[in-house]
Amino acid sequence: MTAELVRGQNHTLPQTRLEIRVSAGTPVVAGATLGDERGTVRGVEWIAHPGSPQLPGLEVSQQAAADHRLAVDLEALPAGAHRVTVLLALPVGAGGPARFGAVPAPFVAVTGLDGAEIATFTLTGLDAESAVSALELYRRQDVWKVRAVGQGYAGGLAEMLADQGVAGATGLAGSIQEAVTRGLARSVAPPPRTQGGDRVRHATGSADHRPPTPPPAPEPPEPLADPATTPQPHTAPGPAASPIDYAHPRRQHAAPPSPPPTAPAPQPGQAAQPVAGDATGWSMDERLYNQIWGMFEDLARAVAAYRSAVDFAESRMDQELDRALSDPRNRIGGAGDRAREGARTKRDELASRAREVLDRDLAQLAAEAAVVEPALPAAYAGWGNPVWHAHRVPMEIPMALRVGDLHLPERTDLRIPLLVRLPLERGIWVDSGRTASEAAALMDTDRLRRLAMETAVAHAARLLAVYPPGEFSVHVIDPAGAAAAPLAPLVDAGVLAGPPAAGPGGVASVLAHLTRRVDLVQMAVRAGAADSLPPDLDTGEQLLVVNDFPHGFDDRAVTQLRYLADEGPAVGVHLLMVADREEASAYGPVLDPLWRSLLRITPVADSHLADPWVGHAWTYEPLAVPPGSRVLEQVLTAVAAARRAAGR
């Protein structure tokens, strides 16, 4: 039975390997400190936070999120650690709420590895506090217990750390918030939450919220290889059980769903066939969108469970070797060799069993991807999809746009489409600099810059193609005229709002025009007087493509660009920048907010994006036009024809 704690109440823990799950309704920073018998934190090495997420026996999230899972192994904590305090704090400078009184009460649950709740605590009564000690796990007479704390701090993370005796608490709090800011900048934003509060409805049971299957007999499974702690297949409803159910009952949307398509019931002994769009939503596009995000989350959690199992196997092997070799008798003769061989064999067995579970889940997701990809509409499809050859400019805006693919090293051929919501909620930065990726290192600078601009042109073309005629305009700033060749498809098709702007005068003119538009629309919206906008003002969405920033930009132009990045998306003005951050280093930290406000993508494969659930580093693959294909030119020709037909 779950113990529902109130502030100050404690409860005995029946096991030492636990998960602490946090649900806050808004992105929060989650961390933990270790304390000695008096509760004193001995130093920064006893603090787990997004900038340093792992300690022996403790692991926390690497970024701010609305939901967290903290892994705790009380037996593996450092010697002298008698207390684990779970901390929550609101991110600073992220544009979100500044006090817990303005957000839903955070909910914290201590669970076993099978997902069963041991104790829960809802942190009510918070107001001006921006940081809180949620609960603590403590050892009393060799028995571990959990206590609900709920102590808030109006002075934020620095005050909370200082209260625990941490030296240099202010500086440490600043470095933690900086790590959180970097994490938010590289994180892919999840879909909107449902009216019920959660985008995904989690069922209790297993680590990735799927029903656990019984462990194999006759030997009981090792802890992290147990099916209850690793992703398990769905159980299909109907007359016959199946190892996979593509109905995805966990994936929800704010709108009431229309009935999803159904697949024929599987025969006994056969797996259910995957179905494209078998998720919730009013339209097929919405169901596909939700299905893709569900696949994204499933893959993230499956790989997280596998990596956790492998890490545990390695840690267990090290502990067994330490215990065996600490006995002097095992250092003589073959006893030590046998201990090493036994520990390695057990490690390999655990890792092998974890890999089997992962391979099964990856095969299920690959089968789903194989039927989803051909069914995607143009906005969600890659350039190689035949849907683009029959594309017609739509009469309404789609939900999202595909801007690339994501994959993890455990299976590089399993690609998840990276979809961003429309209208764009943040600008895009195509990094033309040398990144840490091998592909960028092997490419010369000029080729990399050209490829970056070609990537930006392709994204601009996709946006033009998925918007109704005349409802999306593209402006280009090319100060030195260096991007004439990559821009040729847009220029030749006549789909730009005007010729690419060159020189200081051209840069100033375009920025002044778009800044004026943002100002006028903002004033009209605030005054509730949209009808008073000037008749010559284009109220459609606007995209500004900037090549080779910061060349050709003076201080005033840089300030205007930052203004457009901050204020533009809310009123329909968006940035698509092609830039090398190193070349803008002379501006120092002045441009840091600009880079953080943009979704960074690359013209070549690069591992820099993080998922919003467990924070994996995903390899981003840009969308490429197939060699020799004229699909880009054909699409832009169709856009130009649709505009002429509409009189735009």
PDB file of C-alpha atoms in Angstrom, residues 451-630:
ATOM      1  CA  LEU A 451      26.079  23.219 -47.427  1.00  0.00           C
ATOM      2  CA  ALA A 452      24.718  25.198 -44.474  1.00  0.00           C
ATOM      3  CA  MET A 453      23.117  27.736 -46.786  1.00  0.00           C
ATOM      4  CA  GLU A 454      21.694  24.984 -48.992  1.00  0.00           C
ATOM      5  CA  THR A 455      20.161  23.478 -45.844  1.00  0.00           C
ATOM      6  CA  ALA A 456      18.573  26.824 -44.959  1.00  0.00           C
ATOM      7  CA  VAL A 457      17.187  27.213 -48.495  1.00  0.00           C
ATOM      8  CA  ALA A 458      15.668  23.730 -48.343  1.00  0.00           C
ATOM      9  CA  HIS A 459      13.945  24.542 -45.042  1.00  0.00           C
ATOM     10  CA  ALA A 460      12.646  27.845 -46.427  1.00  0.00           C
ATOM     11  CA  ALA A 461      11.270  25.965 -49.436  1.00  0.00           C
ATOM     12  CA  ARG A 462       9.519  23.442 -47.197  1.00  0.00           C
ATOM     13  CA  LEU A 463       7.895  26.249 -45.208  1.00  0.00           C
ATOM     14  CA  LEU A 464       6.715  27.979 -48.375  1.00  0.00           C
ATOM     15  CA  ALA A 465       5.317  24.694 -49.678  1.00  0.00           C
ATOM     16  CA  VAL A 466       3.251  23.799 -46.611  1.00  0.00           C
ATOM     17  CA  TYR A 467       1.647  27.215 -46.068  1.00  0.00           C
ATOM     18  CA  PRO A 468      -1.389  28.392 -48.049  1.00  0.00           C
ATOM     19  CA  PRO A 469      -0.569  30.760 -50.935  1.00  0.00           C
ATOM     20  CA  GLY A 470       0.408  34.222 -49.752  1.00  0.00           C
ATOM     21  CA  GLU A 471       0.401  33.372 -46.036  1.00  0.00           C
ATOM     22  CA  PHE A 472       4.168  32.954 -45.736  1.00  0.00           C
ATOM     23  CA  SER A 473       6.883  35.305 -47.000  1.00  0.00           C
ATOM     24  CA  VAL A 474      10.646  34.820 -47.074  1.00  0.00           C
ATOM     25  CA  HIS A 475      13.173  37.648 -46.795  1.00  0.00           C
ATOM     26  CA  VAL A 476      16.910  37.089 -47.282  1.00  0.00           C
ATOM     27  CA  ILE A 477      19.907  39.002 -45.970  1.00  0.00           C
ATOM     28  CA  ASP A 478      23.149  38.087 -47.736  1.00  0.00           C
ATOM     29  CA  PRO A 479      25.488  40.971 -46.881  1.00  0.00           C
ATOM     30  CA  ALA A 480      28.385  39.979 -49.141  1.00  0.00           C
ATOM     31  CA  GLY A 481      26.340  38.254 -51.845  1.00  0.00           C
ATOM     32  CA  ALA A 482      28.222  35.038 -51.114  1.00  0.00           C
ATOM     33  CA  ALA A 483      25.145  32.792 -51.249  1.00  0.00           C
ATOM     34  CA  ALA A 484      24.016  33.500 -54.803  1.00  0.00           C
ATOM     35  CA  ALA A 485      24.370  29.871 -55.913  1.00  0.00           C
ATOM     36  CA  PRO A 486      22.521  28.249 -52.972  1.00  0.00           C
ATOM     37  CA  LEU A 487      19.794  30.919 -53.194  1.00  0.00           C
ATOM     38  CA  ALA A 488      19.229  30.341 -56.912  1.00  0.00           C
ATOM     39  CA  PRO A 489      16.221  27.984 -56.507  1.00  0.00           C
ATOM     40  CA  LEU A 490      14.340  30.595 -54.441  1.00  0.00           C
ATOM     41  CA  VAL A 491      15.348  33.516 -56.669  1.00  0.00           C
ATOM     42  CA  ASP A 492      14.639  31.734 -59.958  1.00  0.00           C
ATOM     43  CA  ALA A 493      11.197  30.610 -58.786  1.00  0.00           C
ATOM     44  CA  GLY A 494      10.312  34.165 -57.790  1.00  0.00           C
ATOM     45  CA  VAL A 495       9.037  33.178 -54.345  1.00  0.00           C
ATOM     46  CA  LEU A 496      11.046  35.665 -52.261  1.00  0.00           C
ATOM     47  CA  ALA A 497       9.469  38.808 -50.840  1.00  0.00           C
ATOM     48  CA  GLY A 498      12.233  40.793 -52.529  1.00  0.00           C
ATOM     49  CA  PRO A 499      15.769  40.409 -53.878  1.00  0.00           C
ATOM     50  CA  PRO A 500      18.349  39.189 -51.333  1.00  0.00           C
ATOM     51  CA  ALA A 501      19.518  42.221 -49.364  1.00  0.00           C
ATOM     52  CA  ALA A 502      23.234  42.983 -49.668  1.00  0.00           C
ATOM     53  CA  GLY A 503      25.535  45.545 -48.099  1.00  0.00           C
ATOM     54  CA  PRO A 504      24.946  47.605 -44.948  1.00  0.00           C
ATOM     55  CA  GLY A 505      22.068  49.474 -46.555  1.00  0.00           C
ATOM     56  CA  GLY A 506      20.235  46.313 -47.532  1.00  0.00           C
ATOM     57  CA  VAL A 507      20.724  44.815 -44.073  1.00  0.00           C
ATOM     58  CA  ALA A 508      19.382  47.970 -42.389  1.00  0.00           C
ATOM     59  CA  SER A 509      16.371  48.189 -44.736  1.00  0.00           C
ATOM     60  CA  VAL A 510      15.153  44.609 -44.182  1.00  0.00           C
ATOM     61  CA  LEU A 511      15.683  44.741 -40.418  1.00  0.00           C
ATOM     62  CA  ALA A 512      13.858  48.073 -40.172  1.00  0.00           C
ATOM     63  CA  HIS A 513      10.932  46.699 -42.183  1.00  0.00           C
ATOM     64  CA  LEU A 514      10.510  43.591 -40.014  1.00  0.00           C
ATOM     65  CA  THR A 515      11.115  45.465 -36.761  1.00  0.00           C
ATOM     66  CA  ARG A 516       8.364  47.924 -37.736  1.00  0.00           C
ATOM     67  CA  ARG A 517       6.026  45.024 -38.448  1.00  0.00           C
ATOM     68  CA  VAL A 518       6.688  43.479 -35.020  1.00  0.00           C
ATOM     69  CA  ASP A 519       6.114  46.825 -33.293  1.00  0.00           C
ATOM     70  CA  LEU A 520       2.847  47.541 -35.117  1.00  0.00           C
ATOM     71  CA  VAL A 521       1.361  44.101 -34.597  1.00  0.00           C
ATOM     72  CA  GLN A 522       2.335  44.097 -30.920  1.00  0.00           C
ATOM     73  CA  MET A 523       0.670  47.472 -30.386  1.00  0.00           C
ATOM     74  CA  ALA A 524      -2.455  46.374 -32.247  1.00  0.00           C
ATOM     75  CA  VAL A 525      -2.725  43.174 -30.236  1.00  0.00           C
ATOM     76  CA  ARG A 526      -2.250  44.935 -26.900  1.00  0.00           C
ATOM     77  CA  ALA A 527      -4.821  47.563 -27.812  1.00  0.00           C
ATOM     78  CA  GLY A 528      -7.260  45.042 -29.238  1.00  0.00           C
ATOM     79  CA  ALA A 529      -7.284  47.026 -32.489  1.00  0.00           C
ATOM     80  CA  ALA A 530      -6.149  44.607 -35.187  1.00  0.00           C
ATOM     81  CA  ASP A 531      -8.361  46.407 -37.724  1.00  0.00           C
ATOM     82  CA  SER A 532      -6.266  49.544 -37.362  1.00  0.00           C
ATOM     83  CA  LEU A 533      -3.125  48.032 -38.916  1.00  0.00           C
ATOM     84  CA  PRO A 534      -1.880  49.853 -42.044  1.00  0.00           C
ATOM     85  CA  PRO A 535      -3.312  48.368 -45.254  1.00  0.00           C
ATOM     86  CA  ASP A 536       0.164  47.832 -46.710  1.00  0.00           C
ATOM     87  CA  LEU A 537       1.244  45.630 -43.771  1.00  0.00           C
ATOM     88  CA  ASP A 538       1.644  41.964 -44.657  1.00  0.00           C
ATOM     89  CA  THR A 539       0.008  40.097 -41.770  1.00  0.00           C
ATOM     90  CA  GLY A 540       1.158  36.673 -42.997  1.00  0.00           C
ATOM     91  CA  GLU A 541       4.022  34.775 -41.392  1.00  0.00           C
ATOM     92  CA  GLN A 542       7.469  36.171 -42.204  1.00  0.00           C
ATOM     93  CA  LEU A 543      10.781  34.298 -42.335  1.00  0.00           C
ATOM     94  CA  LEU A 544      14.100  36.129 -42.335  1.00  0.00           C
ATOM     95  CA  VAL A 545      16.994  34.082 -43.699  1.00  0.00           C
ATOM     96  CA  VAL A 546      20.335  35.550 -42.603  1.00  0.00           C
ATOM     97  CA  ASN A 547      23.527  34.305 -44.236  1.00  0.00           C
ATOM     98  CA  ASP A 548      27.026  34.581 -42.832  1.00  0.00           C
ATOM     99  CA  PHE A 549      26.141  36.433 -39.627  1.00  0.00           C
ATOM    100  CA  PRO A 550      27.663  38.682 -38.189  1.00  0.00           C
ATOM    101  CA  HIS A 551      29.334  39.954 -41.393  1.00  0.00           C
ATOM    102  CA  GLY A 552      27.652  43.186 -42.510  1.00  0.00           C
ATOM    103  CA  PHE A 553      25.984  43.767 -39.123  1.00  0.00           C
ATOM    104  CA  ASP A 554      26.790  46.805 -37.003  1.00  0.00           C
ATOM    105  CA  ASP A 555      25.790  47.144 -33.350  1.00  0.00           C
ATOM    106  CA  ARG A 556      22.366  48.548 -34.204  1.00  0.00           C
ATOM    107  CA  ALA A 557      21.660  45.716 -36.637  1.00  0.00           C
ATOM    108  CA  VAL A 558      22.695  43.132 -34.037  1.00  0.00           C
ATOM    109  CA  THR A 559      20.327  44.717 -31.513  1.00  0.00           C
ATOM    110  CA  GLN A 560      17.471  44.604 -34.036  1.00  0.00           C
ATOM    111  CA  LEU A 561      18.201  40.975 -34.822  1.00  0.00           C
ATOM    112  CA  ARG A 562      18.092  40.069 -31.131  1.00  0.00           C
ATOM    113  CA  TYR A 563      14.793  41.925 -30.856  1.00  0.00           C
ATOM    114  CA  LEU A 564      13.334  39.915 -33.737  1.00  0.00           C
ATOM    115  CA  ALA A 565      14.540  36.667 -32.166  1.00  0.00           C
ATOM    116  CA  ASP A 566      12.915  37.533 -28.815  1.00  0.00           C
ATOM    117  CA  GLU A 567       9.691  39.249 -29.870  1.00  0.00           C
ATOM    118  CA  GLY A 568       9.151  38.084 -33.445  1.00  0.00           C
ATOM    119  CA  PRO A 569       7.792  34.520 -33.046  1.00  0.00           C
ATOM    120  CA  ALA A 570       4.790  35.689 -31.015  1.00  0.00           C
ATOM    121  CA  VAL A 571       3.653  37.938 -33.872  1.00  0.00           C
ATOM    122  CA  GLY A 572       4.693  35.829 -36.848  1.00  0.00           C
ATOM    123  CA  VAL A 573       8.284  36.892 -37.592  1.00  0.00           C
ATOM    124  CA  HIS A 574      10.854  34.083 -37.507  1.00  0.00           C
ATOM    125  CA  LEU A 575      14.622  33.771 -37.961  1.00  0.00           C
ATOM    126  CA  LEU A 576      16.559  31.209 -39.979  1.00  0.00           C
ATOM    127  CA  MET A 577      20.210  32.047 -39.412  1.00  0.00           C
ATOM    128  CA  VAL A 578      23.286  30.589 -41.061  1.00  0.00           C
ATOM    129  CA  ALA A 579      26.212  31.444 -38.836  1.00  0.00           C
ATOM    130  CA  ASP A 580      29.440  30.260 -37.248  1.00  0.00           C
ATOM    131  CA  ARG A 581      29.345  31.152 -33.575  1.00  0.00           C
ATOM    132  CA  GLU A 582      33.121  31.428 -33.407  1.00  0.00           C
ATOM    133  CA  GLU A 583      33.055  34.242 -35.945  1.00  0.00           C
ATOM    134  CA  ALA A 584      30.682  36.160 -33.684  1.00  0.00           C
ATOM    135  CA  SER A 585      32.828  35.632 -30.589  1.00  0.00           C
ATOM    136  CA  ALA A 586      33.921  39.288 -30.603  1.00  0.00           C
ATOM    137  CA  TYR A 587      30.477  40.183 -29.272  1.00  0.00           C
ATOM    138  CA  GLY A 588      31.128  38.006 -26.223  1.00  0.00           C
ATOM    139  CA  PRO A 589      28.198  37.123 -23.981  1.00  0.00           C
ATOM    140  CA  VAL A 590      25.971  39.753 -25.619  1.00  0.00           C
ATOM    141  CA  LEU A 591      24.859  37.181 -28.184  1.00  0.00           C
ATOM    142  CA  ASP A 592      24.476  34.247 -25.793  1.00  0.00           C
ATOM    143  CA  PRO A 593      20.705  34.833 -25.422  1.00  0.00           C
ATOM    144  CA  LEU A 594      20.403  34.860 -29.211  1.00  0.00           C
ATOM    145  CA  TRP A 595      22.068  31.479 -29.651  1.00  0.00           C
ATOM    146  CA  ARG A 596      20.049  29.958 -26.820  1.00  0.00           C
ATOM    147  CA  SER A 597      16.759  31.203 -28.280  1.00  0.00           C
ATOM    148  CA  LEU A 598      17.297  29.340 -31.570  1.00  0.00           C
ATOM    149  CA  LEU A 599      17.000  25.658 -32.405  1.00  0.00           C
ATOM    150  CA  ARG A 600      20.485  24.686 -33.539  1.00  0.00           C
ATOM    151  CA  ILE A 601      20.751  22.286 -36.459  1.00  0.00           C
ATOM    152  CA  THR A 602      23.702  21.385 -38.647  1.00  0.00           C
ATOM    153  CA  PRO A 603      24.294  20.790 -42.371  1.00  0.00           C
ATOM    154  CA  VAL A 604      25.984  17.462 -41.551  1.00  0.00           C
ATOM    155  CA  ALA A 605      25.334  14.741 -38.987  1.00  0.00           C
ATOM    156  CA  ASP A 606      26.068  15.947 -35.457  1.00  0.00           C
ATOM    157  CA  SER A 607      25.194  14.737 -31.949  1.00  0.00           C
ATOM    158  CA  HIS A 608      24.014  17.875 -30.195  1.00  0.00           C
ATOM    159  CA  LEU A 609      20.254  17.656 -29.587  1.00  0.00           C
ATOM    160  CA  ALA A 610      18.728  16.239 -26.414  1.00  0.00           C
ATOM    161  CA  ASP A 611      15.339  14.646 -25.860  1.00  0.00           C
ATOM    162  CA  PRO A 612      13.067  16.165 -23.184  1.00  0.00           C
ATOM    163  CA  TRP A 613      12.649  12.925 -21.181  1.00  0.00           C
ATOM    164  CA  VAL A 614      16.054  11.464 -20.299  1.00  0.00           C
ATOM    165  CA  GLY A 615      18.463  13.852 -22.043  1.00  0.00           C
ATOM    166  CA  HIS A 616      20.183  11.490 -24.483  1.00  0.00           C
ATOM    167  CA  ALA A 617      22.524  13.131 -26.995  1.00  0.00           C
ATOM    168  CA  TRP A 618      20.827  12.331 -30.320  1.00  0.00           C
ATOM    169  CA  THR A 619      22.542  12.457 -33.689  1.00  0.00           C
ATOM    170  CA  TYR A 620      20.783  14.941 -35.926  1.00  0.00           C
ATOM    171  CA  GLU A 621      20.700  14.133 -39.655  1.00  0.00           C
ATOM    172  CA  PRO A 622      19.661  16.977 -41.977  1.00  0.00           C
ATOM    173  CA  LEU A 623      17.110  16.322 -44.701  1.00  0.00           C
ATOM    174  CA  ALA A 624      18.883  15.895 -48.022  1.00  0.00           C
ATOM    175  CA  VAL A 625      17.475  16.172 -51.521  1.00  0.00           C
ATOM    176  CA  PRO A 626      18.253  12.892 -53.342  1.00  0.00           C
ATOM    177  CA  PRO A 627      21.183  13.255 -55.776  1.00  0.00           C
ATOM    178  CA  GLY A 628      20.014  14.248 -59.224  1.00  0.00           C
ATOM    179  CA  SER A 629      16.465  14.984 -58.042  1.00  0.00           C
ATOM    180  CA  ARG A 630      14.643  18.114 -59.187  1.00  0.00           C
TER     181      ARG A 630
END
